[in-house]
Amino acid sequence: MRTWTLLFLSVIFACGCSEEKQVSVSPYLQNRLPLEPNPYIELPIGTVRAEGWLLEQLEKMRDGMTGHLDSLYPSVVGERNGWLGGDGDGWERGPYWLDGLVPLAWMLDDPGLKTRAMPWIEWTLGSQTEDGYFGPVPFETAPEPEPGIQKTPRRDWWPKMVMLKVLQQYYEVTEDERVIKLMLDFFRYQLRELPKTPLDHWSFWANRRGGDNLMVVYWLYNYTGEKFLLELADLIHEQTFPWTEVFLNEDCYRGPGLDHLYPYNTDNRYPFDEELIGRLCLDQLQSFHCVNLAQGIKEPVIRYQQDPDPRYREAVNRAFRDLELAHGQPQGMFGGDEPLHGREPTQGIELCSVV
């Protein structure tokens, strides 16, 4: 009798495994269909508490610049910052700071750091307009320039991508539903606006770093199941620099006179110049801004979740190989300041590329 029972259960198990895709059961957020299941799941912030050496490093960040940047650099991240409603710096630097400050505050469960972060979070959540836009209020007339202050472009898509990542992390530790509403309204706004003001309408940075935008769109889709987010993901990928094609290029130009590639590349806007794309390779000097590359290298595998074409994974594997061979340095990074410059020991790597 026991043998027949085991046989029956084996048949049931085999039938159950015949589905084309299996949905894993997890207490943590996993990809919804039709997205590919992720083999690894990122644990929410605070799930693991640091101890020993790692805790010491986090506390040094708290006691150093990360925990006190607003007092050390008030001209940029002080009260006049556009992400606090001010008329000062209104581009990427405020969100960049929050992208480190928010997870640090909750990983350490530090009241002081949370107090520093919350005015930025509250102002951002309250900044959304009826059409879905959020963030620094655009100027009606061109502002007076101030040395070292990035006042514009306030409507640029790129800084929004950084703040969306900040809000994603904030939601993971608080489950503040205002975050979900803001993102849904903003992504509807983005779906309406991108056809006429594409990612690189305000600056070229957003189309090189569209993978950051795509990453949050998929995260929100997994929470809400809103189908329009997959349509938006298609559009963002279409307008993002074609990293996959560049990484897979083999017959591209490697001769002399490549200095022109970097300025020409920065002006290559959507819809992209396919002839130039076909001439670009990672082993060329002067071909890419090192930070754009560091952020763009993940875009193919982010996209793979919705379009599981093996070429996306192959592109990233080849990119890491070519970077190490052509630009690899002993510290584990690739040489670039700001364009890629090879393995020269007299030049290093821009710190933003490491971050």
mmCIF file with all atom_site columns, C-alpha atoms in Angstrom, residues 11 21 33 47-48 58-59 68 70 78 84 96 117 134 144 242 256 260 269 284 316 335-336 340:
data_model
loop_
_atom_site.group_PDB
_atom_site.id
_atom_site.type_symbol
_atom_site.label_atom_id
_atom_site.label_alt_id
_atom_site.label_comp_id
_atom_site.label_asym_id
_atom_site.label_entity_id
_atom_site.label_seq_id
_atom_site.pdbx_PDB_ins_code
_atom_site.Cartn_x
_atom_site.Cartn_y
_atom_site.Cartn_z
_atom_site.occupancy
_atom_site.B_iso_or_equiv
_atom_site.pdbx_formal_charge
_atom_site.auth_seq_id
_atom_site.auth_comp_id
_atom_site.auth_asym_id
_atom_site.auth_atom_id
_atom_site.pdbx_PDB_model_num
ATOM 1  C CA . VAL A 1 11  ? 2.921  10.980 -10.593 1.00 0.00 ? 11  VAL A CA 1
ATOM 2  C CA . LYS A 1 21  ? 7.171  27.941 -15.890 1.00 0.00 ? 21  LYS A CA 1
ATOM 3  C CA . LEU A 1 33  ? 4.304  36.600 -14.725 1.00 0.00 ? 33  LEU A CA 1
ATOM 4  C CA . THR A 1 47  ? 16.452 42.006 7.315   1.00 0.00 ? 47  THR A CA 1
ATOM 5  C CA . VAL A 1 48  ? 20.126 41.356 8.081   1.00 0.00 ? 48  VAL A CA 1
ATOM 6  C CA . LEU A 1 58  ? 28.450 51.637 8.597   1.00 0.00 ? 58  LEU A CA 1
ATOM 7  C CA . GLU A 1 59  ? 28.977 53.600 11.796  1.00 0.00 ? 59  GLU A CA 1
ATOM 8  C CA . HIS A 1 68  ? 26.515 65.039 7.942   1.00 0.00 ? 68  HIS A CA 1
ATOM 9  C CA . ASP A 1 70  ? 23.914 68.736 4.743   1.00 0.00 ? 70  ASP A CA 1
ATOM 10 C CA . GLY A 1 78  ? 21.123 72.521 2.440   1.00 0.00 ? 78  GLY A CA 1
ATOM 11 C CA . LEU A 1 84  ? 13.291 70.562 -0.352  1.00 0.00 ? 84  LEU A CA 1
ATOM 12 C CA . TYR A 1 96  ? 22.313 60.825 -4.689  1.00 0.00 ? 96  TYR A CA 1
ATOM 13 C CA . ALA A 1 117 ? 16.252 61.962 5.717   1.00 0.00 ? 117 ALA A CA 1
ATOM 14 C CA . PHE A 1 134 ? 7.036  65.125 -8.990  1.00 0.00 ? 134 PHE A CA 1
ATOM 15 C CA . GLU A 1 144 ? 20.588 83.325 -12.041 1.00 0.00 ? 144 GLU A CA 1
ATOM 16 C CA . PRO A 1 242 ? 21.454 50.108 -26.908 1.00 0.00 ? 242 PRO A CA 1
ATOM 17 C CA . PRO A 1 256 ? 43.673 55.569 -34.870 1.00 0.00 ? 256 PRO A CA 1
ATOM 18 C CA . HIS A 1 260 ? 36.181 61.904 -31.647 1.00 0.00 ? 260 HIS A CA 1
ATOM 19 C CA . ARG A 1 269 ? 20.336 60.720 -29.077 1.00 0.00 ? 269 ARG A CA 1
ATOM 20 C CA . GLN A 1 284 ? 38.129 51.320 -27.605 1.00 0.00 ? 284 GLN A CA 1
ATOM 21 C CA . VAL A 1 316 ? 26.808 41.401 -20.090 1.00 0.00 ? 316 VAL A CA 1
ATOM 22 C CA . GLY A 1 335 ? 40.137 52.771 -16.076 1.00 0.00 ? 335 GLY A CA 1
ATOM 23 C CA . GLY A 1 336 ? 38.072 55.858 -16.839 1.00 0.00 ? 336 GLY A CA 1
ATOM 24 C CA . LEU A 1 340 ? 37.479 54.959 -20.748 1.00 0.00 ? 340 LEU A CA 1
#
